[in-house]
Coordinates of C-alpha atoms in Angstrom, one line a residue:
X2 CA -16.2 71.8 27.6
X3 CA -14.1 73.4 24.9
X4 CA -14.6 77.1 24.3
X5 CA -13.3 79.0 21.3
X6 CA -13.6 82.3 23.1
X7 CA -11.0 83.7 25.4
X8 CA -12.1 84.9 28.8
X9 CA -12.5 88.7 28.3
X10 CA -12.7 89.3 32.1
X11 CA -9.3 88.0 32.8
X12 CA -5.9 89.7 32.5
X13 CA -4.1 86.7 31.0
X14 CA -3.0 86.3 27.4
X15 CA -0.8 89.4 27.2
X16 CA -3.6 92.0 27.2
X17 CA -2.6 95.6 27.0
X18 CA -6.0 97.2 27.4
X19 CA -7.7 98.2 30.7
X20 CA -10.6 96.2 32.0
X21 CA -13.3 98.7 31.2
X22 CA -12.3 99.1 27.5
X23 CA -12.0 95.3 27.2
X24 CA -15.5 94.8 28.7
X25 CA -17.0 97.4 26.3
X26 CA -15.4 95.8 23.3
X27 CA -16.6 92.4 24.4
X28 CA -20.2 93.6 24.8
X29 CA -20.0 95.1 21.3
X30 CA -18.5 92.0 19.7
X31 CA -20.9 89.6 21.4
X32 CA -24.1 91.1 20.1
X33 CA -26.5 88.2 19.8
X34 CA -26.8 86.6 16.5
X35 CA -29.5 84.1 17.4
X36 CA -31.8 86.5 19.3
X37 CA -34.5 88.6 17.7
X38 CA -36.1 91.8 18.9
X39 CA -38.6 89.7 20.9
X40 CA -35.8 87.5 22.3
X41 CA -37.1 84.7 20.2
X42 CA -34.2 82.3 19.4
X43 CA -35.5 81.2 16.0
X44 CA -35.2 83.2 12.8
X45 CA -37.2 81.8 9.9
X46 CA -35.5 81.4 6.5
X47 CA -37.1 84.0 4.2
X48 CA -36.2 82.8 0.8
X49 CA -39.6 81.5 -0.3
X50 CA -40.5 84.9 -2.0
X51 CA -37.2 84.9 -3.9
X52 CA -37.8 81.4 -5.3
X53 CA -41.4 82.1 -6.1
X54 CA -40.5 85.3 -8.0
X55 CA -37.7 83.5 -9.9
X56 CA -40.2 80.8 -11.0
X57 CA -42.7 83.5 -12.0
X58 CA -40.1 85.3 -14.2
X59 CA -39.2 82.0 -15.9
X60 CA -42.9 81.3 -16.5
X61 CA -43.3 84.8 -18.0
X62 CA -40.4 84.3 -20.4
X63 CA -41.8 81.0 -21.6
X64 CA -45.2 82.6 -22.0
X65 CA -43.7 85.5 -23.9
X66 CA -42.1 83.1 -26.3
X67 CA -45.4 81.3 -26.9
X68 CA -47.2 84.6 -27.5
X69 CA -44.5 85.8 -29.9
X70 CA -44.5 82.6 -31.9
X71 CA -48.3 82.5 -32.1
X72 CA -49.2 86.1 -32.8
X73 CA -46.3 87.9 -34.6
X74 CA -46.2 88.0 -38.4
X75 CA -44.0 85.6 -40.2
X76 CA -41.7 88.4 -41.4
X77 CA -41.0 89.3 -37.7
X78 CA -40.4 85.7 -36.4
X79 CA -36.6 86.3 -36.6
X80 CA -37.0 89.4 -34.6
X81 CA -39.0 87.5 -32.0
X82 CA -36.3 84.9 -31.8
X83 CA -33.6 87.4 -30.9
X84 CA -35.9 89.1 -28.4
X85 CA -36.0 85.7 -26.6
X86 CA -32.2 85.6 -26.7
X87 CA -32.1 89.0 -25.0
X88 CA -34.7 87.8 -22.4
X89 CA -32.6 84.7 -21.8
X90 CA -29.5 86.8 -21.1
X91 CA -31.4 89.1 -18.8
X92 CA -32.9 86.1 -17.0
X93 CA -29.3 84.8 -16.3
X94 CA -28.4 88.2 -14.7
X95 CA -31.6 88.1 -12.6
X96 CA -30.8 84.5 -11.6
X97 CA -27.2 85.4 -10.6
X98 CA -28.5 88.2 -8.3
X99 CA -31.2 85.8 -7.0
X100 CA -28.5 83.2 -6.2
X101 CA -26.4 85.8 -4.4
X102 CA -29.4 86.8 -2.2
X103 CA -30.3 83.2 -1.4
X104 CA -26.7 82.4 -0.5
X105 CA -26.6 85.3 1.9
X106 CA -29.7 84.1 3.7
X107 CA -28.4 80.6 3.9
X108 CA -25.1 81.8 5.2
X109 CA -26.9 83.7 8.0
X110 CA -28.8 80.5 8.8
X111 CA -25.6 78.5 8.9
X112 CA -23.9 81.0 11.2
X113 CA -27.0 80.7 13.5
X114 CA -26.1 77.1 13.9
X115 CA -28.5 75.2 11.5
X116 CA -25.9 73.1 9.8
X117 CA -28.1 70.1 9.0
X118 CA -30.6 72.0 7.0
X119 CA -27.9 74.1 5.3
X120 CA -26.1 70.9 4.3
X121 CA -29.4 69.3 3.1
X122 CA -30.2 72.3 0.9
X123 CA -26.6 73.3 -0.1
X124 CA -26.9 71.8 -3.6
X125 CA -30.6 72.5 -3.9
X126 CA -30.3 76.3 -3.6
X127 CA -27.6 76.4 -6.3
X128 CA -29.5 74.4 -8.8
X129 CA -31.5 77.3 -10.4
X130 CA -28.3 79.2 -11.4
X131 CA -26.7 76.0 -12.7
X132 CA -29.8 75.2 -14.8
X133 CA -30.0 78.6 -16.3
X134 CA -26.3 78.7 -17.0
X135 CA -26.4 75.3 -18.6
X136 CA -29.5 76.2 -20.7
X137 CA -27.9 79.4 -22.0
X138 CA -24.7 77.4 -22.9
X139 CA -26.8 75.0 -24.8
X140 CA -28.7 77.8 -26.6
X141 CA -25.4 79.4 -27.6
X142 CA -24.3 76.0 -29.0
X143 CA -27.5 75.5 -30.9
X144 CA -27.5 79.1 -32.2
X145 CA -24.0 78.6 -33.5
X146 CA -25.0 75.3 -35.1
X147 CA -27.9 76.9 -36.9
X148 CA -25.8 79.8 -38.1
X149 CA -23.1 77.4 -39.2
X150 CA -25.4 75.0 -40.9
X151 CA -27.8 77.4 -42.7
X152 CA -25.1 80.0 -43.6
X153 CA -26.5 82.7 -45.8
X154 CA -29.9 81.1 -45.7
X155 CA -30.3 81.8 -42.0
X156 CA -32.6 84.8 -42.7
X157 CA -35.0 82.6 -44.7
X158 CA -35.0 79.7 -42.1
X159 CA -35.5 82.2 -39.3
X160 CA -38.8 83.4 -40.6
X161 CA -39.9 79.9 -41.7
X162 CA -43.0 78.4 -40.1
X163 CA -42.5 75.0 -38.6
X164 CA -41.5 73.0 -35.6
X165 CA -37.8 73.5 -36.4
X166 CA -37.9 77.3 -36.7
X167 CA -35.7 79.1 -34.2
X168 CA -38.5 80.8 -32.3
X169 CA -40.2 77.5 -31.7
X170 CA -37.1 75.7 -30.4
X171 CA -36.1 78.5 -28.1
X172 CA -39.6 78.7 -26.7
X173 CA -39.6 74.9 -26.2
X174 CA -36.2 75.1 -24.4
X175 CA -37.6 77.9 -22.2
X176 CA -40.7 75.9 -21.4
X177 CA -38.7 72.8 -20.5
X178 CA -36.5 74.9 -18.3
X179 CA -39.6 76.3 -16.5
X180 CA -40.9 72.8 -15.9
X181 CA -37.5 71.8 -14.4
X182 CA -37.4 75.0 -12.3
X183 CA -41.0 74.4 -11.2
X184 CA -39.9 71.0 -9.7
X185 CA -36.7 72.3 -8.2
X186 CA -38.1 75.5 -6.7
X187 CA -41.3 73.8 -5.6
X188 CA -39.5 71.1 -3.6
X189 CA -37.2 73.8 -2.1
X190 CA -40.1 76.0 -1.1
X191 CA -41.8 73.0 0.6
X192 CA -38.6 72.1 2.5
X193 CA -38.2 75.7 3.7
X194 CA -41.8 75.9 4.8
X195 CA -41.4 72.7 6.8
X196 CA -38.2 74.0 8.4
X197 CA -39.8 77.3 9.4
X198 CA -42.8 75.5 10.9
X199 CA -40.6 73.3 12.9
X200 CA -38.7 76.3 14.4
X201 CA -36.1 74.0 16.1
X202 CA -33.1 75.2 18.0
X203 CA -29.6 75.2 16.5
X204 CA -28.1 71.8 15.9
X205 CA -25.5 72.0 18.6
X206 CA -28.3 72.7 21.2
X207 CA -30.5 69.8 20.2
X208 CA -30.4 66.5 22.0
X209 CA -29.3 64.5 18.9
X210 CA -25.9 63.3 19.9
X211 CA -25.9 62.5 23.6
X212 CA -25.9 66.0 25.0
X213 CA -28.7 67.6 26.9
X214 CA -30.5 69.8 24.5
X215 CA -33.7 71.7 24.9
X216 CA -34.4 75.3 24.2
X217 CA -31.8 78.0 24.2
X218 CA -32.9 79.6 27.4
X219 CA -30.5 82.5 26.8
X220 CA -31.7 85.7 28.4
X221 CA -28.5 87.7 29.0
X222 CA -27.5 90.0 26.2
X223 CA -24.4 88.8 24.3
X224 CA -24.2 85.3 25.6
X225 CA -26.1 83.6 22.8
X226 CA -23.1 83.8 20.3
X227 CA -20.6 82.7 23.0
X228 CA -22.7 79.7 24.0
X229 CA -23.2 78.7 20.4
X230 CA -19.5 78.8 19.7
X231 CA -18.9 76.7 22.8
X232 CA -21.6 74.1 21.9
X233 CA -20.4 73.9 18.3
X234 CA -16.8 73.3 19.6
X235 CA -18.1 70.4 21.6
X236 CA -20.0 69.1 18.5
X237 CA -16.8 69.3 16.4
X238 CA -14.9 67.3 19.1
X239 CA -17.7 64.8 19.3
X240 CA -17.8 64.3 15.5
X241 CA -14.0 63.8 15.3
X242 CA -14.1 61.2 18.1
X243 CA -17.1 59.5 16.5
X244 CA -15.4 59.3 13.1
X245 CA -12.2 58.0 14.7
X246 CA -14.2 55.2 16.4
X247 CA -15.8 54.3 13.1
X248 CA -12.4 54.2 11.5
X249 CA -11.1 51.9 14.2
X250 CA -14.1 49.5 13.7
X251 CA -13.6 49.5 9.9
X252 CA -9.9 48.8 10.4
X253 CA -10.7 45.9 12.8
X254 CA -13.1 44.4 10.3
X255 CA -10.4 44.7 7.5
X256 CA -7.9 43.1 9.8
X257 CA -10.3 40.2 10.4
X258 CA -10.8 39.9 6.6
X259 CA -7.0 39.7 6.1
X260 CA -6.8 37.0 8.8
X261 CA -9.6 35.1 7.2
X262 CA -8.0 35.1 3.7
X263 CA -4.5 34.4 5.0
X264 CA -3.7 30.7 4.4
X265 CA -2.6 28.7 7.5
X266 CA 0.9 27.3 7.3
X267 CA 1.5 23.7 8.4
X268 CA 3.6 22.9 11.5
X269 CA 7.3 23.2 11.0
X270 CA 6.9 25.1 7.8
X271 CA 9.0 28.2 7.2
X272 CA 6.8 31.2 7.5
X273 CA 6.5 33.2 4.2
X274 CA 5.4 36.7 3.7
X275 CA 2.2 37.0 1.7
X276 CA 1.4 40.4 0.4
X277 CA -2.3 41.0 -0.3
X278 CA -4.1 44.1 -1.2
X279 CA -7.2 45.0 0.8
X280 CA -9.1 48.2 0.8
X281 CA -8.1 49.6 4.3
X282 CA -9.6 53.0 4.5
X283 CA -9.3 55.5 7.2
X284 CA -10.8 58.9 7.8
X285 CA -8.8 61.7 6.3
X286 CA -9.9 64.3 8.9
X287 CA -10.2 62.6 12.3
X288 CA -7.6 63.1 14.9
X289 CA -6.4 60.7 17.6
X290 CA -7.8 61.1 21.1
X291 CA -4.5 62.3 22.3
X292 CA -4.7 65.3 20.0
X293 CA -6.1 68.4 21.5
X294 CA -8.5 70.5 19.5
X295 CA -6.7 73.6 20.7
X296 CA -3.1 72.7 20.2
X297 CA -1.3 74.6 17.5
X298 CA 1.0 71.7 16.7
X299 CA 0.4 68.0 16.7
X300 CA 2.0 64.9 15.4
X301 CA -0.2 63.4 12.6
X302 CA -1.3 59.8 13.0
X303 CA 0.9 57.4 11.2
X304 CA -2.0 55.9 9.3
X305 CA -3.5 59.3 8.2
X306 CA -3.5 59.7 4.5
X307 CA -2.0 62.7 2.7
X308 CA -5.3 63.3 1.1
X309 CA -6.6 65.1 4.2
X310 CA -4.2 68.0 3.7
X311 CA -4.6 70.9 1.4
X312 CA -2.4 70.4 -1.7
X313 CA -1.2 73.7 -3.2
X314 CA 0.6 71.9 -6.0
X315 CA -2.7 70.2 -7.0
X316 CA -4.5 73.5 -6.9
X317 CA -1.9 75.2 -9.0
X318 CA -2.1 72.3 -11.5
X319 CA -5.9 72.8 -11.8
X320 CA -5.3 76.5 -12.2
X321 CA -2.7 75.9 -14.9
X322 CA -5.0 73.5 -16.9
X323 CA -7.8 76.1 -16.9
X324 CA -5.5 78.9 -17.9
X325 CA -3.9 76.8 -20.6
X326 CA -7.2 76.1 -22.2
X327 CA -8.1 79.8 -22.2
X328 CA -4.8 80.7 -23.8
X329 CA -5.1 77.8 -26.3
X330 CA -8.5 79.1 -27.5
X331 CA -7.2 82.6 -28.0
X332 CA -3.9 81.4 -29.6
X333 CA -5.6 78.9 -31.9
X334 CA -8.1 81.5 -33.1
X335 CA -5.4 84.1 -33.7
X336 CA -3.2 81.8 -35.7
X337 CA -6.1 80.5 -37.8
X338 CA -7.3 84.0 -38.4
X339 CA -3.9 85.3 -39.5
X340 CA -3.3 82.2 -41.7
X341 CA -6.8 82.7 -43.3
X342 CA -7.6 79.1 -42.4
X343 CA -9.6 77.6 -43.9
X344 CA -9.1 79.2 -47.3
X345 CA -12.7 78.5 -48.5
X346 CA -14.4 80.2 -45.6
X347 CA -12.2 82.0 -43.0
X348 CA -15.2 82.8 -40.9
X349 CA -15.5 79.2 -39.9
X350 CA -12.9 80.0 -37.3
X351 CA -15.7 81.8 -35.4
X352 CA -17.8 78.6 -35.2
X353 CA -14.8 76.5 -34.1
X354 CA -14.0 78.9 -31.3
X355 CA -17.6 78.9 -30.1
X356 CA -17.6 75.1 -30.0
X357 CA -14.3 75.2 -28.1
X358 CA -15.9 77.6 -25.6
X359 CA -18.8 75.2 -24.9
X360 CA -16.2 72.5 -24.0
X361 CA -14.2 75.1 -22.1
X362 CA -17.3 75.9 -20.0
X363 CA -17.9 72.3 -19.1
X364 CA -14.2 71.8 -18.1
X365 CA -14.4 75.0 -16.1
X366 CA -17.4 73.7 -14.2
X367 CA -15.6 70.4 -13.5
X368 CA -12.5 72.2 -12.2
X369 CA -14.8 74.5 -10.1
X370 CA -16.4 71.5 -8.4
X371 CA -13.0 69.8 -7.8
X372 CA -11.5 73.0 -6.3
X373 CA -14.5 73.2 -3.9
X374 CA -13.5 70.0 -2.3
X375 CA -9.8 70.8 -2.3
X376 CA -9.9 74.3 -0.8
X377 CA -12.2 73.3 2.0
X378 CA -9.2 71.3 3.4
X379 CA -7.6 74.7 4.1
X380 CA -10.3 75.9 6.4
X381 CA -9.1 74.2 9.6
X382 CA -5.3 74.9 9.4
X383 CA -5.5 78.4 7.9
X384 CA -9.0 79.9 7.8
X385 CA -7.6 83.4 6.9
X386 CA -6.2 82.0 3.6
X387 CA -9.4 80.0 3.0
X388 CA -11.6 83.1 3.2
X389 CA -9.1 85.2 1.1
X390 CA -9.0 82.6 -1.7
X391 CA -12.8 82.0 -1.9
X392 CA -13.4 84.8 -4.3
X393 CA -10.5 83.7 -6.6
X394 CA -11.7 80.1 -6.5
X395 CA -15.2 81.0 -7.6
X396 CA -14.2 83.6 -10.2
X397 CA -13.3 81.4 -13.2
X398 CA -16.7 79.7 -13.5
X399 CA -18.5 83.0 -13.1
X400 CA -16.4 84.7 -15.7
X401 CA -16.7 81.9 -18.2
X402 CA -20.5 81.8 -17.8
X403 CA -20.8 85.6 -18.1
X404 CA -18.8 85.6 -21.3
X405 CA -21.1 83.0 -22.8
X406 CA -24.1 85.1 -21.9
X407 CA -22.4 88.1 -23.6
X408 CA -21.8 86.0 -26.7
X409 CA -25.4 84.8 -26.6
X410 CA -26.7 88.4 -26.3
X411 CA -24.8 89.8 -29.4
X412 CA -25.8 87.0 -31.7
X413 CA -28.2 89.3 -33.6
X414 CA -25.3 91.7 -34.3
X415 CA -22.7 89.1 -35.0
X416 CA -24.6 87.5 -37.8
X417 CA -24.3 90.7 -39.8
X418 CA -20.5 90.4 -39.7
X419 CA -20.6 87.3 -42.0
X420 CA -19.9 87.8 -45.7
X421 CA -23.4 86.7 -46.7
X422 CA -25.6 88.2 -49.4
X423 CA -28.8 87.7 -47.5
X424 CA -28.6 88.7 -43.9
X425 CA -32.0 90.0 -43.0
X426 CA -35.3 88.6 -42.1
X427 CA -36.3 87.8 -45.6
X428 CA -34.9 86.9 -49.0
X429 CA -36.3 85.2 -52.1
X430 CA -38.8 83.1 -50.3
X431 CA -41.3 81.2 -52.4
X432 CA -44.9 82.1 -51.9
X433 CA -44.3 85.6 -50.6
X434 CA -45.2 88.3 -53.0
X435 CA -43.3 90.9 -51.1
X436 CA -40.0 89.0 -51.1
X437 CA -38.2 91.7 -53.0
X438 CA -39.3 94.3 -50.5
X439 CA -38.1 92.1 -47.6
X440 CA -34.8 91.5 -49.3
X441 CA -34.3 95.3 -49.8
X442 CA -35.1 96.0 -46.1
X443 CA -32.8 93.2 -45.2
X444 CA -29.9 94.9 -46.9
X445 CA -30.6 98.1 -45.0
X446 CA -30.9 96.2 -41.8
X447 CA -27.6 94.5 -42.5
X448 CA -25.9 97.8 -43.2
X449 CA -27.1 99.3 -39.9
X450 CA -27.3 96.4 -37.6
X451 CA -23.7 95.2 -37.7
X452 CA -21.3 96.0 -34.8
X453 CA -18.7 97.1 -37.3
X454 CA -18.7 96.1 -40.9
X455 CA -14.8 96.1 -40.9
X456 CA -14.7 93.4 -38.2
X457 CA -14.9 89.8 -39.2
X458 CA -16.7 87.3 -36.9
X459 CA -13.5 85.4 -36.1
X460 CA -11.8 88.7 -35.1
X461 CA -14.7 89.6 -32.9
X462 CA -14.8 86.4 -31.0
X463 CA -11.0 86.3 -30.6
X464 CA -11.1 89.8 -29.0
X465 CA -13.9 88.7 -26.7
X466 CA -12.0 85.7 -25.6
X467 CA -8.8 87.7 -25.2
X468 CA -10.7 90.1 -22.9
X469 CA -11.8 87.2 -20.8
X470 CA -8.3 85.9 -20.6
X471 CA -7.2 89.3 -19.2
X472 CA -9.9 89.3 -16.6
X473 CA -8.9 85.7 -15.6
X474 CA -5.3 86.8 -15.2
X475 CA -6.4 89.5 -12.8
X476 CA -7.7 86.8 -10.5
X477 CA -5.2 84.1 -11.3
X478 CA -2.0 86.0 -10.6
X479 CA -2.7 86.8 -6.9
X480 CA -4.2 83.3 -6.5
X481 CA -1.0 81.7 -7.9
X482 CA 1.2 83.9 -5.7
X483 CA -0.7 82.9 -2.6
X484 CA -0.6 79.2 -3.4
X485 CA 3.2 79.4 -4.1
X486 CA 3.7 81.0 -0.7
X487 CA 1.7 78.2 1.0
X488 CA 3.7 75.6 -0.9
X489 CA 7.0 77.2 0.2
X490 CA 5.9 77.2 3.8
X491 CA 5.6 73.4 3.7
X492 CA 8.6 71.4 5.0
X493 CA 10.2 74.3 6.9
X494 CA 9.1 73.4 10.3
X495 CA 5.8 72.7 12.0
X496 CA 5.1 76.3 12.9
X497 CA 4.5 77.3 9.3
X498 CA 3.7 73.9 7.7
X499 CA -0.1 73.7 7.1
X500 CA 0.0 69.9 7.3
X501 CA 0.7 70.1 11.0
X502 CA -0.5 73.5 12.1
X503 CA -3.7 74.1 14.1
X504 CA -4.9 77.5 15.3
X505 CA -4.8 78.2 19.0
X506 CA -7.6 79.6 21.1
X507 CA -5.8 82.9 21.1
X508 CA -5.6 83.0 17.3
X509 CA -9.2 82.0 16.9
X510 CA -10.5 84.5 19.4
X511 CA -8.7 87.3 17.6
X512 CA -10.8 86.6 14.5
X513 CA -14.3 88.3 14.2
X514 CA -17.1 86.2 15.6
X515 CA -18.6 85.8 12.2
X516 CA -15.4 84.2 11.0
X517 CA -15.3 81.9 14.0
X518 CA -18.9 80.8 13.3
X519 CA -18.1 80.3 9.6
X520 CA -15.0 78.2 10.4
X521 CA -17.0 76.0 12.7
X522 CA -19.8 75.6 10.2
X523 CA -17.3 74.5 7.5
X524 CA -15.7 71.9 9.9
X525 CA -19.1 70.6 11.0
X526 CA -20.2 70.2 7.4
X527 CA -17.0 68.4 6.4
X528 CA -17.0 66.1 9.5
X529 CA -20.7 65.2 9.0
X530 CA -20.1 64.4 5.4
X531 CA -17.2 62.2 6.4
X532 CA -19.4 60.6 9.0
X533 CA -22.0 59.7 6.4
X534 CA -19.4 58.1 4.1
X535 CA -17.9 56.1 7.0
X536 CA -21.3 54.9 8.1
X537 CA -22.1 53.7 4.6
X538 CA -18.8 51.9 4.4
X539 CA -19.3 50.4 7.9
X540 CA -22.7 49.1 6.9
X541 CA -21.4 47.5 3.8
X542 CA -18.8 45.7 5.9
X543 CA -21.3 44.6 8.5
X544 CA -19.8 46.8 11.3
X545 CA -22.0 47.2 14.3
X546 CA -22.7 51.0 14.5
X547 CA -24.3 50.8 17.9
X548 CA -21.4 49.2 19.7

């Protein structure tokens, strides 16, 4: 049985502390993670109240939009519309905090050994934040289209009664979002309730892969974490061996396919070399049976693909693409603003930049998802770097989304920056006897509602994007420096080359127990995902999975 913890009662491994101090440290470090105050091994996942509250807030916002659209006077419909925009921005902040809390609960669950449920709900728990972020991005795009299309008639259209009025469409969007969140949050709550009712032991202690399972049966203080680490190390070894066997079966089936399609040559004929392309796939993470899980160095299999290793050059390329787009938006806006392009309406630059930001957010999301699969390859060879780079990897999408929320929030103030004659909630609207009074109040509102009358819309949005670029650089500079260091370490010997390096038991044991559990959890998730892909491929080829 493989253990990832050193023996704290021995004097081996170059220890310089006395036995008593070492034992005290070990008791402190090995406080049980799985045990509760009643020595109960199962801790329920308490995220149902958070998801219920999130759904309640979304319902309240949709109901507020309906009330505002149905009860407020026509002259205040524009005000109601911007109140909904403020509520949307506040709802994103609440959702972001909610997502952080839920992730913390799921991370504790994963460190407690429940990898299957964590993997099953990994995307599910992130959907609410993605939905709210996407909805706010769409609202920003629609608000910009309305402002761009109506121009100086925006104040009149804003108070118009009809299905296409701004307050109606934003209420409809919020209602649709609530319906989607009702389905997502409801299914998540049902899954969590089933999981809590089952109260099963951690995955590594279940009898689901040929090992004797049963309950934990851990009564001595401090041994639960140690046994969990040991069991999960066995599970990792089992998954690697299982994936390797699946690879071998798939390769054998591919070899039979090659032999079947290779034409037979007649007797006495000179053999010729026939080159055919066949999809021979192999796991990118499995190790050969001769490779030890604890060895620091190993010779990679000859058939292993390079795609299994972390590619710092590829990560730097993704970083460069994203940074280039951010710089391009600021540069294009600055050049167009200085050149007064277009001459007919220089404020059109504002709309162009907002449209570019919508596309920029979509590209940022795609890069974020691609980085997630790339950086996870760094977890096994160098977990310290993986943990250190996690914040920098997640920052671009969070920053881009936050900046879109900021732009959505200030739309009521930005509209006063445009050189329009009618900026307010009224104007010369037919059928309204008090149109002149509304126009007069609109002028007063325009004078006092603007962020700064001397600032043009294009200058404002360029400054906002430039501030975003500065914040991005604060994260990208240390990230690029670390990636370059990793790249320089490749090809200078196996001791520093991450393509061949594996952490030893001593290096692993020197890390905090939470880090060890997190590292194992990441490996188990990756290996199980790989196993699922291999099993699907094996079934498509007719490979016997029971043999």
